[in-house]
Amino acid sequence: MRLKGKVAIVTGSARGLGKAMALKMAAEGAKVVVCDLNYEGCLDVKEEIEQAGGTALAVRCDVTKREEVAALVAQTMDKFSQIDILVNNAGITRDAQIIKMTDQQWDEVLDTNLKSMFICIQEVIKVMIPRNYGRIVNITSIAALEGNFGQANYSAAKAGIIGLTKTLSKELGRKGITINAVAPGFMDTEMTKTIPPHIQEQLLARIPLRRAGRPEEAAEAVVFLASDAASYITGQTLSVNGGLYV
């Protein structure tokens, strides 16, 4: 088990990619804190982990609010006494062409997808730095690398994650903390199922592997970067996109 004895917080893990990451990390031996605004979903994932023999804690948390993130860290420490891994996965979309995009749509996406990572990292490294150990994995997107029509807010936030990751690798490396990003492409999740069928067909035609990615495939990349096998990797962005963008 690659994460045996580790404690991992996974934000936005009540469903989709985050759920797959939480389940995979638990299967690899980590004690997992399932964190999301959807508390019922957190409880369902926690139950699934425990039924498989793992250990989990469900916490409702709005990662855009510092006081709630601080409480998340405190609850994790009360339960497990350590935090080894942070996976910043929480994210939303509020799509619109730039001429029609509102301030609210811009602010909501930037706050949830980018500022939340700033808050979560700041709060979690308070625990990691004294132990001189930590693994942080930030979930960005193919939209950060090639842009996406109607997603100026989302693409900007996801690109910001890559810059944040690179900068913090320089700041936190001396503290024993690695920080990397994973950039999924077109994945088979609840979010992509809302894309009109003809657009999905166009996307699939561009992918050399000719299929959407499975959430478990993104989760594998996250587990690798969170494990000691990646101990000399930091500041990097690992694309999981089937060749859609190379």
Short mmCIF file of N, CA, C and O in Angstrom, two decimals, residues 57-150:
data_model
loop_
_atom_site.label_atom_id
_atom_site.label_comp_id
_atom_site.label_asym_id
_atom_site.label_seq_id
_atom_site.Cartn_x
_atom_site.Cartn_y
_atom_site.Cartn_z
N LEU A 57 -13.14 10.22 7.52
CA LEU A 57 -13.86 11.25 8.27
C LEU A 57 -14.58 12.12 7.26
O LEU A 57 -13.99 12.53 6.26
N ALA A 58 -15.87 12.39 7.48
CA ALA A 58 -16.64 13.25 6.59
C ALA A 58 -16.78 14.63 7.22
O ALA A 58 -17.18 14.75 8.39
N VAL A 59 -16.46 15.67 6.45
CA VAL A 59 -16.54 17.04 6.96
C VAL A 59 -17.18 17.93 5.90
O VAL A 59 -16.72 17.96 4.75
N ARG A 60 -18.22 18.66 6.29
CA ARG A 60 -18.78 19.68 5.40
C ARG A 60 -17.91 20.93 5.52
O ARG A 60 -17.66 21.42 6.62
N CYS A 61 -17.47 21.44 4.37
CA CYS A 61 -16.59 22.61 4.42
C CYS A 61 -16.74 23.44 3.15
O CYS A 61 -16.69 22.90 2.05
N ASP A 62 -16.91 24.73 3.33
CA ASP A 62 -16.85 25.68 2.23
C ASP A 62 -15.41 26.16 2.15
O ASP A 62 -14.97 26.96 2.99
N VAL A 63 -14.68 25.68 1.16
CA VAL A 63 -13.25 25.96 1.10
C VAL A 63 -12.94 27.41 0.71
O VAL A 63 -11.77 27.81 0.72
N THR A 64 -13.95 28.21 0.41
CA THR A 64 -13.72 29.63 0.15
C THR A 64 -13.73 30.44 1.44
O THR A 64 -13.43 31.63 1.41
N LYS A 65 -14.07 29.81 2.56
CA LYS A 65 -14.16 30.50 3.85
C LYS A 65 -13.04 30.01 4.77
O LYS A 65 -13.01 28.85 5.16
N ARG A 66 -12.16 30.91 5.14
CA ARG A 66 -10.99 30.52 5.92
C ARG A 66 -11.37 29.89 7.25
O ARG A 66 -10.74 28.92 7.68
N GLU A 67 -12.40 30.42 7.90
CA GLU A 67 -12.76 29.87 9.20
C GLU A 67 -13.23 28.42 9.09
O GLU A 67 -12.97 27.59 9.98
N GLU A 68 -13.86 28.07 7.98
CA GLU A 68 -14.31 26.69 7.80
C GLU A 68 -13.13 25.77 7.46
O GLU A 68 -13.09 24.61 7.88
N VAL A 69 -12.17 26.28 6.71
CA VAL A 69 -10.98 25.49 6.41
C VAL A 69 -10.16 25.27 7.68
O VAL A 69 -9.65 24.16 7.92
N ALA A 70 -10.04 26.30 8.50
CA ALA A 70 -9.32 26.15 9.77
C ALA A 70 -10.00 25.11 10.64
O ALA A 70 -9.34 24.29 11.31
N ALA A 71 -11.33 25.10 10.63
CA ALA A 71 -12.08 24.09 11.40
C ALA A 71 -11.86 22.70 10.82
O ALA A 71 -11.76 21.71 11.56
N LEU A 72 -11.77 22.59 9.49
CA LEU A 72 -11.48 21.31 8.84
C LEU A 72 -10.13 20.76 9.30
O LEU A 72 -10.01 19.58 9.64
N VAL A 73 -9.14 21.61 9.33
CA VAL A 73 -7.81 21.20 9.78
C VAL A 73 -7.86 20.77 11.24
O VAL A 73 -7.29 19.74 11.63
N ALA A 74 -8.57 21.54 12.07
CA ALA A 74 -8.68 21.21 13.50
C ALA A 74 -9.37 19.87 13.71
O ALA A 74 -8.93 19.05 14.53
N GLN A 75 -10.46 19.61 12.97
CA GLN A 75 -11.17 18.33 13.10
C GLN A 75 -10.29 17.16 12.66
O GLN A 75 -10.31 16.09 13.27
N THR A 76 -9.52 17.39 11.59
CA THR A 76 -8.62 16.33 11.12
C THR A 76 -7.56 16.02 12.16
O THR A 76 -7.25 14.85 12.44
N MET A 77 -6.99 17.06 12.75
CA MET A 77 -5.96 16.86 13.77
C MET A 77 -6.54 16.19 15.02
O MET A 77 -5.89 15.34 15.64
N ASP A 78 -7.74 16.58 15.39
CA ASP A 78 -8.39 15.95 16.56
C ASP A 78 -8.60 14.46 16.33
O ASP A 78 -8.45 13.65 17.25
N LYS A 79 -8.94 14.10 15.09
CA LYS A 79 -9.25 12.70 14.78
C LYS A 79 -8.01 11.88 14.51
O LYS A 79 -7.88 10.74 14.99
N PHE A 80 -7.05 12.43 13.76
CA PHE A 80 -5.93 11.63 13.27
C PHE A 80 -4.54 12.11 13.73
O PHE A 80 -3.55 11.43 13.50
N SER A 81 -4.47 13.30 14.31
CA SER A 81 -3.23 13.85 14.89
C SER A 81 -2.15 14.21 13.86
O SER A 81 -1.04 14.58 14.26
N GLN A 82 -2.45 14.13 12.57
CA GLN A 82 -1.47 14.51 11.56
C GLN A 82 -2.19 14.75 10.24
O GLN A 82 -3.31 14.29 10.03
N ILE A 83 -1.53 15.49 9.36
CA ILE A 83 -1.99 15.67 7.97
C ILE A 83 -0.77 15.53 7.09
O ILE A 83 0.19 16.31 7.21
N ASP A 84 -0.77 14.54 6.22
CA ASP A 84 0.35 14.29 5.34
C ASP A 84 0.11 14.75 3.91
O ASP A 84 1.05 15.14 3.22
N ILE A 85 -1.16 14.69 3.49
CA ILE A 85 -1.50 14.93 2.08
C ILE A 85 -2.69 15.86 1.99
O ILE A 85 -3.67 15.71 2.72
N LEU A 86 -2.60 16.83 1.09
CA LEU A 86 -3.73 17.70 0.76
C LEU A 86 -3.96 17.61 -0.75
O LEU A 86 -3.05 17.88 -1.53
N VAL A 87 -5.17 17.22 -1.13
CA VAL A 87 -5.56 17.24 -2.54
C VAL A 87 -6.60 18.34 -2.72
O VAL A 87 -7.72 18.24 -2.21
N ASN A 88 -6.21 19.39 -3.42
CA ASN A 88 -7.11 20.51 -3.69
C ASN A 88 -7.88 20.24 -4.98
O ASN A 88 -7.37 20.48 -6.08
N ASN A 89 -9.09 19.72 -4.82
CA ASN A 89 -9.87 19.31 -5.98
C ASN A 89 -11.15 20.11 -6.17
O ASN A 89 -11.71 20.14 -7.26
N ALA A 90 -11.65 20.77 -5.13
CA ALA A 90 -12.93 21.46 -5.20
C ALA A 90 -12.95 22.46 -6.36
O ALA A 90 -12.00 23.23 -6.55
N GLY A 91 -14.04 22.45 -7.11
CA GLY A 91 -14.14 23.38 -8.23
C GLY A 91 -15.56 23.44 -8.78
O GLY A 91 -16.36 22.52 -8.59
N ILE A 92 -15.86 24.55 -9.47
CA ILE A 92 -17.17 24.75 -10.07
C ILE A 92 -16.99 25.35 -11.47
O ILE A 92 -15.90 25.81 -11.83
N THR A 93 -18.05 25.36 -12.24
CA THR A 93 -18.07 26.08 -13.52
C THR A 93 -19.25 27.04 -13.52
O THR A 93 -20.31 26.76 -12.93
N ARG A 94 -19.06 28.18 -14.17
CA ARG A 94 -20.11 29.16 -14.41
C ARG A 94 -19.85 29.71 -15.80
O ARG A 94 -19.34 30.80 -15.98
N ASP A 95 -20.21 28.93 -16.81
CA ASP A 95 -19.79 29.21 -18.19
C ASP A 95 -20.61 30.32 -18.84
O ASP A 95 -21.83 30.42 -18.66
N ALA A 96 -19.90 31.12 -19.62
CA ALA A 96 -20.52 32.17 -20.44
C ALA A 96 -19.45 32.78 -21.32
O ALA A 96 -18.28 32.83 -20.94
N GLN A 97 -19.84 33.22 -22.51
CA GLN A 97 -18.89 33.95 -23.34
C GLN A 97 -18.53 35.25 -22.63
O GLN A 97 -19.33 35.82 -21.87
N ILE A 98 -17.33 35.74 -22.88
CA ILE A 98 -16.80 36.85 -22.10
C ILE A 98 -17.70 38.09 -22.17
O ILE A 98 -17.84 38.82 -21.18
N ILE A 99 -18.35 38.33 -23.30
CA ILE A 99 -19.20 39.52 -23.44
C ILE A 99 -20.41 39.43 -22.53
O ILE A 99 -21.00 40.45 -22.15
N LYS A 100 -20.79 38.19 -22.16
CA LYS A 100 -21.98 37.99 -21.33
C LYS A 100 -21.64 37.62 -19.88
O LYS A 100 -22.54 37.54 -19.03
N MET A 101 -20.38 37.37 -19.59
CA MET A 101 -20.00 36.91 -18.25
C MET A 101 -20.17 38.02 -17.22
O MET A 101 -19.75 39.16 -17.43
N THR A 102 -20.80 37.67 -16.10
CA THR A 102 -21.04 38.64 -15.04
C THR A 102 -19.90 38.64 -14.03
O THR A 102 -19.12 37.68 -13.93
N ASP A 103 -19.83 39.70 -13.25
CA ASP A 103 -18.84 39.76 -12.16
C ASP A 103 -19.03 38.58 -11.20
O ASP A 103 -18.06 38.00 -10.71
N GLN A 104 -20.30 38.25 -10.94
CA GLN A 104 -20.58 37.15 -10.02
C GLN A 104 -20.05 35.82 -10.56
O GLN A 104 -19.45 35.03 -9.82
N GLN A 105 -20.27 35.57 -11.85
CA GLN A 105 -19.76 34.33 -12.45
C GLN A 105 -18.24 34.28 -12.38
O GLN A 105 -17.65 33.22 -12.10
N TRP A 106 -17.58 35.40 -12.64
CA TRP A 106 -16.12 35.44 -12.57
C TRP A 106 -15.65 35.19 -11.13
O TRP A 106 -14.79 34.35 -10.88
N ASP A 107 -16.23 35.94 -10.20
CA ASP A 107 -15.77 35.87 -8.81
C ASP A 107 -16.02 34.50 -8.18
O ASP A 107 -15.16 33.98 -7.45
N GLU A 108 -17.17 33.90 -8.45
CA GLU A 108 -17.48 32.60 -7.87
C GLU A 108 -16.47 31.54 -8.31
O GLU A 108 -16.00 30.73 -7.50
N VAL A 109 -16.13 31.54 -9.59
CA VAL A 109 -15.20 30.54 -10.10
C VAL A 109 -13.78 30.80 -9.60
O VAL A 109 -13.09 29.88 -9.18
N LEU A 110 -13.34 32.04 -9.61
CA LEU A 110 -11.99 32.34 -9.11
C LEU A 110 -11.87 32.05 -7.62
O LEU A 110 -10.85 31.54 -7.16
N ASP A 111 -12.91 32.36 -6.86
CA ASP A 111 -12.88 32.10 -5.42
C ASP A 111 -12.85 30.60 -5.12
O ASP A 111 -12.05 30.12 -4.30
N THR A 112 -13.71 29.84 -5.79
CA THR A 112 -13.82 28.40 -5.50
C THR A 112 -12.65 27.61 -6.07
O THR A 112 -12.13 26.70 -5.43
N ASN A 113 -12.22 27.96 -7.28
CA ASN A 113 -11.23 27.15 -7.98
C ASN A 113 -9.80 27.56 -7.72
O ASN A 113 -8.89 26.74 -7.88
N LEU A 114 -9.57 28.79 -7.30
CA LEU A 114 -8.19 29.25 -7.10
C LEU A 114 -7.94 29.79 -5.69
O LEU A 114 -7.04 29.31 -4.99
N LYS A 115 -8.74 30.75 -5.25
CA LYS A 115 -8.50 31.32 -3.91
C LYS A 115 -8.62 30.24 -2.83
O LYS A 115 -7.90 30.27 -1.83
N SER A 116 -9.51 29.28 -3.03
CA SER A 116 -9.68 28.22 -2.04
C SER A 116 -8.37 27.44 -1.84
O SER A 116 -8.07 27.00 -0.73
N MET A 117 -7.61 27.28 -2.91
CA MET A 117 -6.34 26.55 -2.80
C MET A 117 -5.34 27.35 -1.97
O MET A 117 -4.60 26.78 -1.16
N PHE A 118 -5.30 28.66 -2.19
CA PHE A 118 -4.47 29.54 -1.37
C PHE A 118 -4.82 29.38 0.10
O PHE A 118 -3.94 29.20 0.96
N ILE A 119 -6.12 29.37 0.42
CA ILE A 119 -6.56 29.25 1.82
C ILE A 119 -6.22 27.87 2.37
O ILE A 119 -5.64 27.75 3.46
N CYS A 120 -6.56 26.83 1.64
CA CYS A 120 -6.33 25.46 2.13
C CYS A 120 -4.84 25.20 2.34
O CYS A 120 -4.44 24.60 3.35
N ILE A 121 -4.02 25.64 1.40
CA ILE A 121 -2.58 25.42 1.54
C ILE A 121 -2.04 26.16 2.75
O ILE A 121 -1.28 25.60 3.55
N GLN A 122 -2.43 27.42 2.90
CA GLN A 122 -1.94 28.20 4.05
C GLN A 122 -2.29 27.52 5.37
O GLN A 122 -1.46 27.46 6.28
N GLU A 123 -3.51 27.03 5.49
CA GLU A 123 -3.95 26.43 6.75
C GLU A 123 -3.29 25.07 6.99
O GLU A 123 -2.90 24.75 8.11
N VAL A 124 -3.15 24.26 5.94
CA VAL A 124 -2.60 22.92 6.11
C VAL A 124 -1.09 22.93 6.37
O VAL A 124 -0.59 22.12 7.15
N ILE A 125 -0.36 23.85 5.74
CA ILE A 125 1.09 23.84 5.94
C ILE A 125 1.47 24.24 7.37
O ILE A 125 2.59 23.96 7.81
N LYS A 126 0.55 24.85 8.09
CA LYS A 126 0.82 25.12 9.50
C LYS A 126 1.05 23.82 10.28
O LYS A 126 1.76 23.81 11.28
N VAL A 127 0.46 22.75 9.79
CA VAL A 127 0.62 21.43 10.39
C VAL A 127 1.79 20.69 9.75
O VAL A 127 2.54 19.98 10.42
N MET A 128 1.96 20.86 8.45
CA MET A 128 3.01 20.13 7.73
C MET A 128 4.41 20.64 8.05
O MET A 128 5.36 19.84 8.20
N ILE A 129 4.60 21.94 8.12
CA ILE A 129 5.94 22.51 8.29
C ILE A 129 6.64 22.01 9.55
O ILE A 129 7.83 21.63 9.47
N PRO A 130 5.98 21.96 10.71
CA PRO A 130 6.69 21.46 11.91
C PRO A 130 7.18 20.02 11.77
O PRO A 130 8.16 19.63 12.42
N ARG A 131 6.51 19.21 10.92
CA ARG A 131 6.92 17.82 10.71
C ARG A 131 7.91 17.68 9.56
O ARG A 131 8.41 16.59 9.31
N ASN A 132 8.16 18.78 8.85
CA ASN A 132 9.06 18.78 7.70
C ASN A 132 8.66 17.72 6.68
O ASN A 132 9.50 17.03 6.09
N TYR A 133 7.34 17.62 6.46
CA TYR A 133 6.83 16.63 5.50
C TYR A 133 5.45 17.05 5.01
O TYR A 133 4.59 17.47 5.80
N GLY A 134 5.23 16.90 3.72
CA GLY A 134 3.90 17.13 3.17
C GLY A 134 3.86 16.86 1.68
O GLY A 134 4.87 16.98 0.97
N ARG A 135 2.69 16.45 1.22
CA ARG A 135 2.45 16.24 -0.21
C ARG A 135 1.16 17.00 -0.56
O ARG A 135 0.10 16.72 0.01
N ILE A 136 1.27 17.96 -1.47
CA ILE A 136 0.12 18.73 -1.92
C ILE A 136 -0.07 18.49 -3.41
O ILE A 136 0.88 18.59 -4.19
N VAL A 137 -1.30 18.14 -3.79
CA VAL A 137 -1.62 17.92 -5.20
C VAL A 137 -2.81 18.82 -5.55
O VAL A 137 -3.88 18.72 -4.94
N ASN A 138 -2.60 19.71 -6.52
CA ASN A 138 -3.63 20.64 -6.95
C ASN A 138 -4.23 20.17 -8.27
O ASN A 138 -3.49 19.86 -9.22
N ILE A 139 -5.55 20.13 -8.34
CA ILE A 139 -6.20 19.68 -9.58
C ILE A 139 -6.48 20.89 -10.47
O ILE A 139 -7.28 21.76 -10.14
N THR A 140 -5.79 20.92 -11.61
CA THR A 140 -6.01 21.96 -12.60
C THR A 140 -6.82 21.35 -13.75
O THR A 140 -7.69 20.51 -13.50
N SER A 141 -6.57 21.70 -14.97
CA SER A 141 -7.40 21.21 -16.08
C SER A 141 -6.70 21.44 -17.41
O SER A 141 -5.84 22.33 -17.53
N ILE A 142 -7.10 20.67 -18.40
CA ILE A 142 -6.64 20.93 -19.76
C ILE A 142 -7.02 22.34 -20.21
O ILE A 142 -6.34 22.95 -21.04
N ALA A 143 -8.08 22.90 -19.61
CA ALA A 143 -8.51 24.26 -19.95
C ALA A 143 -7.45 25.29 -19.58
O ALA A 143 -7.39 26.37 -20.18
N ALA A 144 -6.59 24.96 -18.62
CA ALA A 144 -5.50 25.86 -18.25
C ALA A 144 -4.42 25.90 -19.32
O ALA A 144 -3.70 26.89 -19.46
N LEU A 145 -4.31 24.82 -20.08
CA LEU A 145 -3.22 24.67 -21.04
C LEU A 145 -3.59 25.15 -22.43
O LEU A 145 -2.76 25.69 -23.15
N GLU A 146 -4.86 24.93 -22.82
CA GLU A 146 -5.24 25.32 -24.18
C GLU A 146 -6.44 26.26 -24.23
O GLU A 146 -6.85 26.67 -25.30
N GLY A 147 -6.99 26.64 -23.07
CA GLY A 147 -8.18 27.48 -23.06
C GLY A 147 -9.41 26.70 -23.45
O GLY A 147 -9.32 25.56 -23.91
N ASN A 148 -10.57 27.31 -23.24
CA ASN A 148 -11.82 26.63 -23.61
C ASN A 148 -12.90 27.68 -23.85
O ASN A 148 -13.12 28.55 -23.01
N PHE A 149 -13.55 27.58 -24.98
CA PHE A 149 -14.58 28.55 -25.36
C PHE A 149 -15.64 28.65 -24.27
O PHE A 149 -16.16 27.63 -23.80
N GLY A 150 -15.96 29.87 -23.87
CA GLY A 150 -17.01 30.09 -22.88
C GLY A 150 -16.56 29.87 -21.44
O GLY A 150 -17.38 29.89 -20.52
#
